[in-house]
XYZ file of C-alpha atoms in Angstrom:
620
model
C 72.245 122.273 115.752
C 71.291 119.010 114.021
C 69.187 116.547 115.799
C 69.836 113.285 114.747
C 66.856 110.213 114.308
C 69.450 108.498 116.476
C 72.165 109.628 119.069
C 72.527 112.266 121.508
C 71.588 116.233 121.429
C 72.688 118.490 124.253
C 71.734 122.148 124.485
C 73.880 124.507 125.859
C 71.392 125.073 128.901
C 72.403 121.344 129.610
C 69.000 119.453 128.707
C 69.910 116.386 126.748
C 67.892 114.077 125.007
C 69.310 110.694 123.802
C 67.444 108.645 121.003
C 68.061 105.044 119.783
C 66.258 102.869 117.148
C 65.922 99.333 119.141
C 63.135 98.113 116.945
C 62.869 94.490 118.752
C 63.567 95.446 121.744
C 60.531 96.026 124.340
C 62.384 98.024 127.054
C 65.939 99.766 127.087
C 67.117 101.661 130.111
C 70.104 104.582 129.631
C 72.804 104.066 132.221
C 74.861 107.513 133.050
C 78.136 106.776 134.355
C 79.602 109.164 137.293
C 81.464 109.237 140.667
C 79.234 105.897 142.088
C 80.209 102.551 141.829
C 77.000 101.925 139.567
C 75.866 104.145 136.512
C 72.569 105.400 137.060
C 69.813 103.615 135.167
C 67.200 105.549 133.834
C 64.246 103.785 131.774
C 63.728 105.008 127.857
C 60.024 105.149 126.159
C 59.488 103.668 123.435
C 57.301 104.748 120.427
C 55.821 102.457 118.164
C 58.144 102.336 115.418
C 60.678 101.350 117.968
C 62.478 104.552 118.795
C 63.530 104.919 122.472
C 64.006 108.357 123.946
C 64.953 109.612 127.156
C 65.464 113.482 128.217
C 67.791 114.885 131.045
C 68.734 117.908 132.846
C 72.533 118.864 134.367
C 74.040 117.151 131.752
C 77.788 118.519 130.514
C 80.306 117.531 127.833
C 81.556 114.395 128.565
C 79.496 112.392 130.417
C 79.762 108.957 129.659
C 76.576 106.876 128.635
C 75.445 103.942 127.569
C 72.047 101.462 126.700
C 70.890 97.652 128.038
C 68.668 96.622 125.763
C 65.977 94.054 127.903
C 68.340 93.304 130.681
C 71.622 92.156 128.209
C 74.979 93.691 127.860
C 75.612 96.927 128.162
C 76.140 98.495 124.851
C 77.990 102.401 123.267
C 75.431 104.513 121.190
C 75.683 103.356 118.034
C 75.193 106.695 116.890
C 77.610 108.232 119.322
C 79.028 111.100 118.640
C 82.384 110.766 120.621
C 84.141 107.227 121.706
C 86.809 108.600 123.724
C 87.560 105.712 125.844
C 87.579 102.861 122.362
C 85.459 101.483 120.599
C 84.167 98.889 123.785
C 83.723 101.404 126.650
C 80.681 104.281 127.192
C 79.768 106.416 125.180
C 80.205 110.411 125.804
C 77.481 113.615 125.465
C 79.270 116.184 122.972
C 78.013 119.622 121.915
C 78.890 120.119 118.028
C 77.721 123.462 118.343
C 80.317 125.280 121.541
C 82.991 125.171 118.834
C 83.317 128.785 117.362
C 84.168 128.823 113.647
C 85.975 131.711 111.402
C 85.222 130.501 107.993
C 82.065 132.785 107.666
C 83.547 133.998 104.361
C 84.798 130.726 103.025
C 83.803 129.082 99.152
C 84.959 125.799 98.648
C 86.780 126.299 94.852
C 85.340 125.063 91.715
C 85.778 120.794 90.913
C 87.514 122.498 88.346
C 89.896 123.557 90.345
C 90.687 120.813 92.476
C 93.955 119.181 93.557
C 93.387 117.013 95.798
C 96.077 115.750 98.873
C 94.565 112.660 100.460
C 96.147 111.974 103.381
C 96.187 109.266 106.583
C 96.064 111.533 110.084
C 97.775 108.846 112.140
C 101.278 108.604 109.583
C 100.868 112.226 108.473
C 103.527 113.430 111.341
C 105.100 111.705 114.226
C 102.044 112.920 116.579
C 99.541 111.756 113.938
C 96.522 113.869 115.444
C 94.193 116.477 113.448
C 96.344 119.355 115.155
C 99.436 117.834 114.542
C 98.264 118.028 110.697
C 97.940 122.105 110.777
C 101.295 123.232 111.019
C 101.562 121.675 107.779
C 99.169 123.082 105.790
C 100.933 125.966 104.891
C 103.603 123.971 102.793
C 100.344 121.944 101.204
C 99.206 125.616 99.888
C 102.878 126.184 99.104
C 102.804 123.058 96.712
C 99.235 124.143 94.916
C 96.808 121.662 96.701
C 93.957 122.605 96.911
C 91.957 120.366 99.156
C 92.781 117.609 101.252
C 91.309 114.320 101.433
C 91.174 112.572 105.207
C 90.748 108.948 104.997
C 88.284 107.835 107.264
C 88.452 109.046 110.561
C 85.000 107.603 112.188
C 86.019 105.735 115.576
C 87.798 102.441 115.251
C 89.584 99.660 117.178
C 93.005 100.898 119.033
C 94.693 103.625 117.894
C 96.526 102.319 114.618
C 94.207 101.633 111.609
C 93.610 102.549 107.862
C 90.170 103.741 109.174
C 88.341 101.227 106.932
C 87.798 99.591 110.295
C 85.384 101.749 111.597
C 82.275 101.462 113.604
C 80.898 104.741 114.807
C 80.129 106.706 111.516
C 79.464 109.763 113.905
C 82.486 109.479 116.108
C 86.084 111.465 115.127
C 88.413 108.720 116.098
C 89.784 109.561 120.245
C 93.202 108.975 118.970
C 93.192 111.587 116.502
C 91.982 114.233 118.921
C 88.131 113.665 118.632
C 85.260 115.602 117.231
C 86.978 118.701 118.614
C 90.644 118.160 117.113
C 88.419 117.528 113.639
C 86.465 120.813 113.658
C 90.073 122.606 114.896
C 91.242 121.142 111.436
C 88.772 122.414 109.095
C 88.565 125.582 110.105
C 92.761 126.001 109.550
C 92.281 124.288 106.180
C 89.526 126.982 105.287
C 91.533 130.042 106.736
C 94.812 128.373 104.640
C 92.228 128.170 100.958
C 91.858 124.282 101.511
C 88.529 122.742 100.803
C 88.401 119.442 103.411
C 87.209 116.217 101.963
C 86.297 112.817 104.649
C 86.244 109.115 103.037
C 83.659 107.689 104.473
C 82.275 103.921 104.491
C 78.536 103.146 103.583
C 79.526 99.843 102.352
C 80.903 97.543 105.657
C 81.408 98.486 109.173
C 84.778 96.899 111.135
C 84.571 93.528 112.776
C 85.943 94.903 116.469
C 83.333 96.843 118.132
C 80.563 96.303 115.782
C 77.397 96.348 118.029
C 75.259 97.315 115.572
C 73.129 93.878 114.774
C 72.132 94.144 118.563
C 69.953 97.189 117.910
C 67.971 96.431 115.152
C 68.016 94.896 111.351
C 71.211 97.143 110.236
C 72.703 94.049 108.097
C 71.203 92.045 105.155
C 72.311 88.362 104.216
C 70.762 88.936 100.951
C 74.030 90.443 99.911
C 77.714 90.072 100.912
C 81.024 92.284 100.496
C 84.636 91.437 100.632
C 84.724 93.053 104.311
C 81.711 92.130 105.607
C 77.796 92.034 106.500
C 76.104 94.208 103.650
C 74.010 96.997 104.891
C 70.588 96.904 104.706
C 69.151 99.213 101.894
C 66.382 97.836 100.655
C 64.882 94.905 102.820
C 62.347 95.158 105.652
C 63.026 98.234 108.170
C 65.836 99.682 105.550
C 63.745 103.222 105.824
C 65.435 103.260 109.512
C 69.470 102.205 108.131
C 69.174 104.943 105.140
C 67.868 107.360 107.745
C 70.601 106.644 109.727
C 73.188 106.766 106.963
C 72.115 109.983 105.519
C 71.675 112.052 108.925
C 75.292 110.945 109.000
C 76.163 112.874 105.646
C 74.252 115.839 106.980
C 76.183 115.613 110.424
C 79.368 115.742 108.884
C 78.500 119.034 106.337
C 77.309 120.498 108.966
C 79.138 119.848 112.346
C 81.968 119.542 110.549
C 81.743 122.118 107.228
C 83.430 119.561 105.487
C 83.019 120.478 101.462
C 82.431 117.280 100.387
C 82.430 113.502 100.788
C 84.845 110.404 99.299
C 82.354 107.688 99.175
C 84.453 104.030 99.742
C 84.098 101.745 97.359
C 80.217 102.214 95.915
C 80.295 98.910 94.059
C 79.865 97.119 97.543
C 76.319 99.000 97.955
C 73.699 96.980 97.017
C 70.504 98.288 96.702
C 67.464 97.339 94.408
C 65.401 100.285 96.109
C 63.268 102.384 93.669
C 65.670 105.845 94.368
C 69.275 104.090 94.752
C 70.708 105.369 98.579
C 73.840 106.650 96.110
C 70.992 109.179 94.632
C 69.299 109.717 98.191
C 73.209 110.691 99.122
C 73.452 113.008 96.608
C 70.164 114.990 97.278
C 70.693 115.055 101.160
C 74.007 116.985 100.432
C 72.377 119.098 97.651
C 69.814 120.166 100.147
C 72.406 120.967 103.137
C 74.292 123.335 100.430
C 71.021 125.272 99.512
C 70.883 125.890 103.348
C 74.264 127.456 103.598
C 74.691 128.719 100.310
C 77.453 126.676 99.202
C 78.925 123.737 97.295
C 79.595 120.136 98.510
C 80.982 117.408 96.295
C 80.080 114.427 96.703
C 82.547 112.064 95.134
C 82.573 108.014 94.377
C 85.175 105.398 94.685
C 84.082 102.452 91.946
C 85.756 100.501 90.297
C 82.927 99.857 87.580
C 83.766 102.211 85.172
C 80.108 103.118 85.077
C 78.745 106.724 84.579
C 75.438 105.813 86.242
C 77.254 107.462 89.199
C 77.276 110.994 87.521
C 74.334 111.053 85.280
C 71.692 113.174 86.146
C 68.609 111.495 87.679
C 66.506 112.534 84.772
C 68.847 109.852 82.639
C 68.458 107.123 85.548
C 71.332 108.096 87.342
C 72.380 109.355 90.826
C 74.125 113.497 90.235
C 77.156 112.642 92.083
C 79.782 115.177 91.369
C 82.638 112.945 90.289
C 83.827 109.500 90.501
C 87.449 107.527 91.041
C 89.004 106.015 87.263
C 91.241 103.592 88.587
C 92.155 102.792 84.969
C 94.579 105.883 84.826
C 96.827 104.174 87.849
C 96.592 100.988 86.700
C 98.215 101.655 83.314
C 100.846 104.070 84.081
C 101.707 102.168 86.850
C 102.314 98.725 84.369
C 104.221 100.859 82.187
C 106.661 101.900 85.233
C 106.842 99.278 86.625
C 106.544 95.909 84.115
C 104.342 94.584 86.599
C 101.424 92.324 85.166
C 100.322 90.277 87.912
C 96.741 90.621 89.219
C 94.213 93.275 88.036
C 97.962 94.493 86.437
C 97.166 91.630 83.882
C 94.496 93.609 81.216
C 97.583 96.615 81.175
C 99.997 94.320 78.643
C 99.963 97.347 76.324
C 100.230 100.216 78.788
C 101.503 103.199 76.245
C 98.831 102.564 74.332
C 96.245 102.142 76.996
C 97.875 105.605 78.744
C 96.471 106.968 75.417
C 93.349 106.267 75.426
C 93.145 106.582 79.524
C 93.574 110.242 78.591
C 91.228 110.511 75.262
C 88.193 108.450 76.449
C 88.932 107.940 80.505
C 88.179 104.497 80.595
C 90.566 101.893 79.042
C 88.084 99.622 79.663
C 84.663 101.172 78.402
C 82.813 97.709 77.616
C 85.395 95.866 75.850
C 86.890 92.066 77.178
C 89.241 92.106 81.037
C 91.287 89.412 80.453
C 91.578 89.167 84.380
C 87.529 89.225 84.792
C 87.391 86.957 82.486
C 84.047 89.090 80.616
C 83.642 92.535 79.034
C 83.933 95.716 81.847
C 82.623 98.985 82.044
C 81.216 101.532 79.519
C 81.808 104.211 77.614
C 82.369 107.960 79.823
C 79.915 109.732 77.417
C 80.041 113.370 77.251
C 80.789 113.877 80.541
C 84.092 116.458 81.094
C 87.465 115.594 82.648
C 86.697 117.315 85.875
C 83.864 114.635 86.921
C 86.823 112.506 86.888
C 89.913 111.768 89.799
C 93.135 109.981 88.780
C 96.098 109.278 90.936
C 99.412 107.432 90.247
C 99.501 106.940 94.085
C 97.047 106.199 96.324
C 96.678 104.515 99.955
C 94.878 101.316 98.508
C 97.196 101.373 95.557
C 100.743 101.367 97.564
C 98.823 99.623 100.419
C 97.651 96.711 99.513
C 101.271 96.019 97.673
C 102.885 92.937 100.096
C 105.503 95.718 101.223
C 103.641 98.733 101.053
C 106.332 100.164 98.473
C 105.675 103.430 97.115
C 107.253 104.751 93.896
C 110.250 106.405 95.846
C 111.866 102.550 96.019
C 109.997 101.370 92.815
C 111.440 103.877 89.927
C 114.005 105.561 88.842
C 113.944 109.535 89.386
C 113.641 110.182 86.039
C 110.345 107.912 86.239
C 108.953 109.032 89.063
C 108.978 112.511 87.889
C 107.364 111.251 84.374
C 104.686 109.795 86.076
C 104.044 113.155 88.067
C 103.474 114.868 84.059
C 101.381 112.123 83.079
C 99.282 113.067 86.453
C 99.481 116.501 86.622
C 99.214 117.029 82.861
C 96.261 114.499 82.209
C 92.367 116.518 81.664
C 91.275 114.983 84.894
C 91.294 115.980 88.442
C 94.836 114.989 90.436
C 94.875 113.574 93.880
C 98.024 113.292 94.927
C 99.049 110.689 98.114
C 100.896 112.020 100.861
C 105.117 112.273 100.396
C 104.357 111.374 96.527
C 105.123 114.794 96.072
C 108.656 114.693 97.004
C 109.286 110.619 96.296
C 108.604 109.198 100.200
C 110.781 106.005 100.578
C 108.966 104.851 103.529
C 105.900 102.131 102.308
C 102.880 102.800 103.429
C 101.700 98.857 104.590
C 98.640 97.983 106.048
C 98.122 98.200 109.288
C 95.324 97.208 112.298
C 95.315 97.376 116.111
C 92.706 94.801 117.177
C 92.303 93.682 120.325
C 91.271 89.955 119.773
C 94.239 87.757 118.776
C 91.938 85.428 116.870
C 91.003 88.635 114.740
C 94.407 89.713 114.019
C 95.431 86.147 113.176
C 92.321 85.848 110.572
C 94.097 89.362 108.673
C 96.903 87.984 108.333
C 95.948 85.128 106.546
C 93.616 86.968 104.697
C 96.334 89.203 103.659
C 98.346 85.823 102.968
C 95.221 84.540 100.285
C 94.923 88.085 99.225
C 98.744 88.798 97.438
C 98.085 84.599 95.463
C 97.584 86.654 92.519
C 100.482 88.745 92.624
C 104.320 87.418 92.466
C 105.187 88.353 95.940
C 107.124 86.344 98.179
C 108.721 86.431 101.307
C 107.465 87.520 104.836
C 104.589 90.074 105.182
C 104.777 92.949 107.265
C 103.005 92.039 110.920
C 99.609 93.812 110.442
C 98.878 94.286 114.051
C 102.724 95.306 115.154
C 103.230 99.104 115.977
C 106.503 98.525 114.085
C 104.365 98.441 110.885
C 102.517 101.299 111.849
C 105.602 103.557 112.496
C 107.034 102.407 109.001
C 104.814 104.556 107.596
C 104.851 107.729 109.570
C 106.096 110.321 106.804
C 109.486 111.597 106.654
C 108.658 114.934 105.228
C 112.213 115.744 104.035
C 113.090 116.985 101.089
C 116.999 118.259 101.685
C 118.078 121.417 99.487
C 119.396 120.547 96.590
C 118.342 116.668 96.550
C 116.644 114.668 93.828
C 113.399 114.641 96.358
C 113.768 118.605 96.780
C 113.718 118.524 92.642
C 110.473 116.263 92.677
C 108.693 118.608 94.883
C 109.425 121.553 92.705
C 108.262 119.984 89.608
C 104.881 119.077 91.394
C 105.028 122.837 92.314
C 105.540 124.172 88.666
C 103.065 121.921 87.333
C 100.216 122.470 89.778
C 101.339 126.286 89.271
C 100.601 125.077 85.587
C 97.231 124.350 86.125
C 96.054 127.087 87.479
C 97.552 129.381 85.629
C 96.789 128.038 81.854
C 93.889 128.554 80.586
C 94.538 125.162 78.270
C 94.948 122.998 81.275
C 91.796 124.147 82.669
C 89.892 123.016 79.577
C 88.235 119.766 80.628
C 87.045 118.921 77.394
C 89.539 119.695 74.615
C 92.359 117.045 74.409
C 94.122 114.588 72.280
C 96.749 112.133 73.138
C 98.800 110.064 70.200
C 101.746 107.372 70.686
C 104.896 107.708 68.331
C 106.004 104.793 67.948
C 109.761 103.691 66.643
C 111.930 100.393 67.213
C 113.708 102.129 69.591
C 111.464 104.944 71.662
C 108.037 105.830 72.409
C 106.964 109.452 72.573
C 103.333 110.204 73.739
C 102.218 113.506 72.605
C 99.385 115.606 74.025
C 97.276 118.542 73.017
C 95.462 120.294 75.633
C 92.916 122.997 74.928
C 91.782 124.717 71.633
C 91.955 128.470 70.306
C 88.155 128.426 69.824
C 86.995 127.568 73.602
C 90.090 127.807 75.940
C 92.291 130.562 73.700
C 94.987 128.893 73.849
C 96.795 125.234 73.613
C 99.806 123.322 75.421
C 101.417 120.421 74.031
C 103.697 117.938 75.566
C 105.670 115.598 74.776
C 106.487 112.548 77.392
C 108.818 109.838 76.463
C 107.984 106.264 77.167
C 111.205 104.206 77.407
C 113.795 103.692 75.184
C 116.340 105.893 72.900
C 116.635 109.478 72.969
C 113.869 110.810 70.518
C 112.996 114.458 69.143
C 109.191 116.168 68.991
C 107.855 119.289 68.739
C 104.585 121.041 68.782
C 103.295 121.190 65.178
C 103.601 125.069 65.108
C 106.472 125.310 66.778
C 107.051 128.502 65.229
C 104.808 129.945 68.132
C 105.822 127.930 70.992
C 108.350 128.012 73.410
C 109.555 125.391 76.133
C 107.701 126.338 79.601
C 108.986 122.855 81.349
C 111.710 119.773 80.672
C 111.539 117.524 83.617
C 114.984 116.794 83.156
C 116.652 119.989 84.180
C 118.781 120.396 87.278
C 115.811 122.151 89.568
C 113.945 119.415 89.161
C 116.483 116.738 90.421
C 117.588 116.078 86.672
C 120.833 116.246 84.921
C 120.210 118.186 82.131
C 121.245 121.220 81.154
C 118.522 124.415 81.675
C 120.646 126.271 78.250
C 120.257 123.167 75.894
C 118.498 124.216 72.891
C 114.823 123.978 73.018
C 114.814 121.669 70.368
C 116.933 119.183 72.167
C 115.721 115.553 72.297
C 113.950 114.200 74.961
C 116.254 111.910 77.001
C 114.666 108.620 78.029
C 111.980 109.505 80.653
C 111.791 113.299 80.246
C 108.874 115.220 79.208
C 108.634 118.496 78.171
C 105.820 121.041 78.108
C 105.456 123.576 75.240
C 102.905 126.484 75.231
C 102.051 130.185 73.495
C 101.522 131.351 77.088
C 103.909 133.535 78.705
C 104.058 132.106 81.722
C 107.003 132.722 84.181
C 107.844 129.306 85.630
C 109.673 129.360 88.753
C 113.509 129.310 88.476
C 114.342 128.459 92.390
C 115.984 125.734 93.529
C 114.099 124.534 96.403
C 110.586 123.974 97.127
């Protein structure tokens, strides 16, 4: 069992040790809380690096604890591993170890072979706990996911909450169902095929809850995020906060056998230390997978377009396996929707920039943002499609909209299931946001539970200054009401014979695609081109080569506009394996029209030498 630098380790004999990193503090006594009126206090020793350790017999699961540090308030474990009385109230002894796993046999699959289903626990169903998410796991592996994403889950104020809000890295949120309901989850996403990703925050902790300044030099004011103190990296005593931060990454592989990690938002680390923490990240997970013989991703929100994040160390960078391109959204979701207000404002030409999203990844790989004002990012290099994760959808994308409005209310059906082929069809990894699959009308708005008034009043101005740049108007969903919350507790319906019903079986064929075509599991061989007319755009793309994959798949999406004809250039040994527009996919078209048929505004159409049998049912 891992024993942390800081935290709590119980054996199953019931000897406990607890140890905390109080570096200023000269004496800190451990109160255990039980049937008396008063916990009993037991003095910690302290080393001289400022660790302060206590050991104990008789304990169980459960008991509540907590620290005084030199007579002041009494304080949680900042490294607890289980809050299950909030974020404010003792912390309790828990035993990673008593669970009993059956994935002995389990291989995460290939980045190659991702799809990935990010998902919020608390909206997911009505009960929104990590057991309420297994009996639906089975129609995730239905759909061809994958692996599932879990946004961040470590303990945070209330029960209602993004997760970005955190403050106990170690602790599964109570409301979810703990550290327990957590490792119930993996283990039924392993025995279902589905690899288990956790977002996790290295960048900010939560306002509510925060303790963590009390104990010892966790913060710097040498840097600053848009959340938050910055954490302390690289200034005096930042040997103790990276040691903290990457016993967290090995707690989670291995308490947890999660298969890999979604780093939040990497361009809020700052660090001018010789080995970056990003690269110190990296290696700490490499080194857990030699020990079990297995692979763990470890994967990077940024929004830098900067391959720094996957270059090997040798080249100055830090080996992660793959990093967010926020580029692919961003366009395709300009040339949806119109939209050009805020970061929407360098995506005026959006057909265009969908083109080179999918030829080069980055639309912007160095040259001028109009709405940063200076030239962004640089060029992806050699690096293949699969180090790469798109989305049309995401929880920050439909999120931070004023409404929380997903595409389900924003386009068409024909659109929406256009931008699912531009996703699904693109040479990069897919994550897909839960209900996208089937069109989900209800928004997915933020939403907080903090207890302090002042706090929740401070949001929602913030959220107030945040949407200046964008032309919304009109009332903001309450942030801290529970009405906002249940908003955006899934529907999960998808009625026989319904244009949501149609959406999900398209996703279905297409992830079916992927895994099935050797052309769309060529991360390397592509080519996108616009055909332009005064009246349509048609983007064309080539997937694969004879040479490498053995085979090649075009398609053909159209952009807007009149009805306009293409066809693969040797059509004369092709045949039509998808048109988006047919009636099992929600569309009206006809599933006898000649193969040759123009594309209706919208539609897309998938041509290949494969003889693949798509599915002909009706329903998902």
């Amino acid at each position: 069992m891992l024993t942390p630098s800081c935290g709590v380790s119980l054996s199953a004999s019931g000897h406990c040790r607890w140890t905390l990193w109080a570096p200023k503090a000269a004496q800190v006594d451990l109160l255990l809380y039980g049937n008396a009126a008063e916990p009993l206090r037991l003095p910690m020793t302290r080393s001289v690096d400022g660790y302060h350790s206590c050991e104990r017999t008789g304990v169980v699961a459960g008991q509540r604890y907590a620290f005084r540090l030199d007579g002041g308030p009494v304080r949680p474990d900042p490294a607890s591993l289980w809050q299950p009385d909030g974020v404010h109230a003792p912390s309790a002894v828990w035993r990673p170890d008593a669970f009993r796993w059956t994935d002995a046999a389990w291989k995460c699959p290939p980045r190659s072979a991702l799809a990935i289903y990010e998902l919020h626990v608390g909206t997911f169903t009505p009960g929104g706990t990590f057991d309420d998410v297994i009996p639906r796991l089975a129609d995730l592996v239905g759909l061809g996911v994958t692996a599932i994403e879990l946004m961040p889950v470590g303990q945070f104020p209330g029960t209602r909450d993004w997760g970005y809000d955190g403050v106990y890295w170690y602790a599964a949120q109570n409301s979810y169902g703990g550290p327990d309901g957590l490792q119930r989850l993996v283990d039924a996403c392993h025995a279902q095929g589905l690899a288990v990703i956790l977002d996790v925050i290295y960048n900010h902790l939560g306002p509510e809850g925060n303790y963590l300044r009390d104990f010892g030099p966790y913060f710097t004011d040498r840097y600053d995020t848009p959340w938050g103190e910055a954490l302390n990296y690289d200034g005096p005593d930042s040997e103790h906060v990276r040691r903290f931060v990457l016993n967290n990454v090995r707690y989670w592989l291995r308490e947890f056998h999660l298969d890999g990690l979604r780093l939040d938002a990497v361009h809020a680390i700052c660090d001018a230390s010789p080995v970056h923490i990003l690269a110190d990240i990296q290696k700490t997970a490499a080194e857990v997978a030699a020990e079990q013989n297995r692979e763990v991703l470890i994967l990077a929100e940024s929004n830098l377009n900067d391959v720094v994040l996957l270059d090997p160390a040798d080249q100055g960078g830090y080996g992660l396996a793959g990093q967010w391109s926020d580029d692919f959204h961003h366009c395709v979701h300009a040339l949806l929707t119109g939209e050009r207000d805020g970061y929407y404002l360098d995506f005026d030409a959006p057909a265009r920039q969908v083109v080179k999203a999918i030829n080069d990844v980055f639309v912007y790989d160095g040259g001028f943002s109009p709405f940063r004002q200076r030239p962004h990012g640089r060029p992806a290099g050699d690096h293949p499609g699969d180090r790469f994760v798109i989305s049309i959808q995401t929880h920050d994308q439909v999120g931070n909209r004023a409404l929380g409005d997903r595409f389900g209310t924003l386009l068409t059906p024909p659109q929406q299931r256009l931008a699912a082929g531009l996703l699904l069809l693109s040479p990069y990894v897919p994550m897909l946001f839960m209900g996208e699959e089937y069109g989900e009308t209800h928004p997915f708005p933020f939403f907080c539970d903090f207890g302090d008034e002042w706090l929740l009043e401070a949001v929602r101005r913030g959220r107030r200054e945040e949407f200046a740049d964008f032309a919304w108007t009109g009332e903001l969903p309450d942030p801290g009401a529970p009405a906002t919350f249940e908003s955006a507790i899934l529907s999960w319906s998808w009625p026989a014979g319904s244009v949501q019903a149609g959406l999900r079986n398209l996703y279905r064929d297409l992830l079916r695609l992927r895994k099935s075509l050797p052309a769309l599991a060529d991360y390397r061989h592509r080519r996108a081109a616009l055909i332009e007319t005064k009246r349509s755009n048609v983007l064309a793309i080539e997937r694969g080569d004879i040479q490498h994959s053995g085979h090649r798949l075009w398609a053909a999406l159209h952009l807007g506009g009149d009805p306009a004809a293409w066809s693969p250039p040797d059509w004369s040994e092709c045949r039509v394996l998808l048109r988006s527009e047919e009636t099992r996919y929600g569309g009206g078209g006809d599933s006898t029209a000649p193969e040759e048929a123009p594309l209706t505004p919208w539609e897309f159409v998938v041509f290949g030498s494969a003889d693949y049998p798509v599915s002909r049912e009706t329903n998902a």
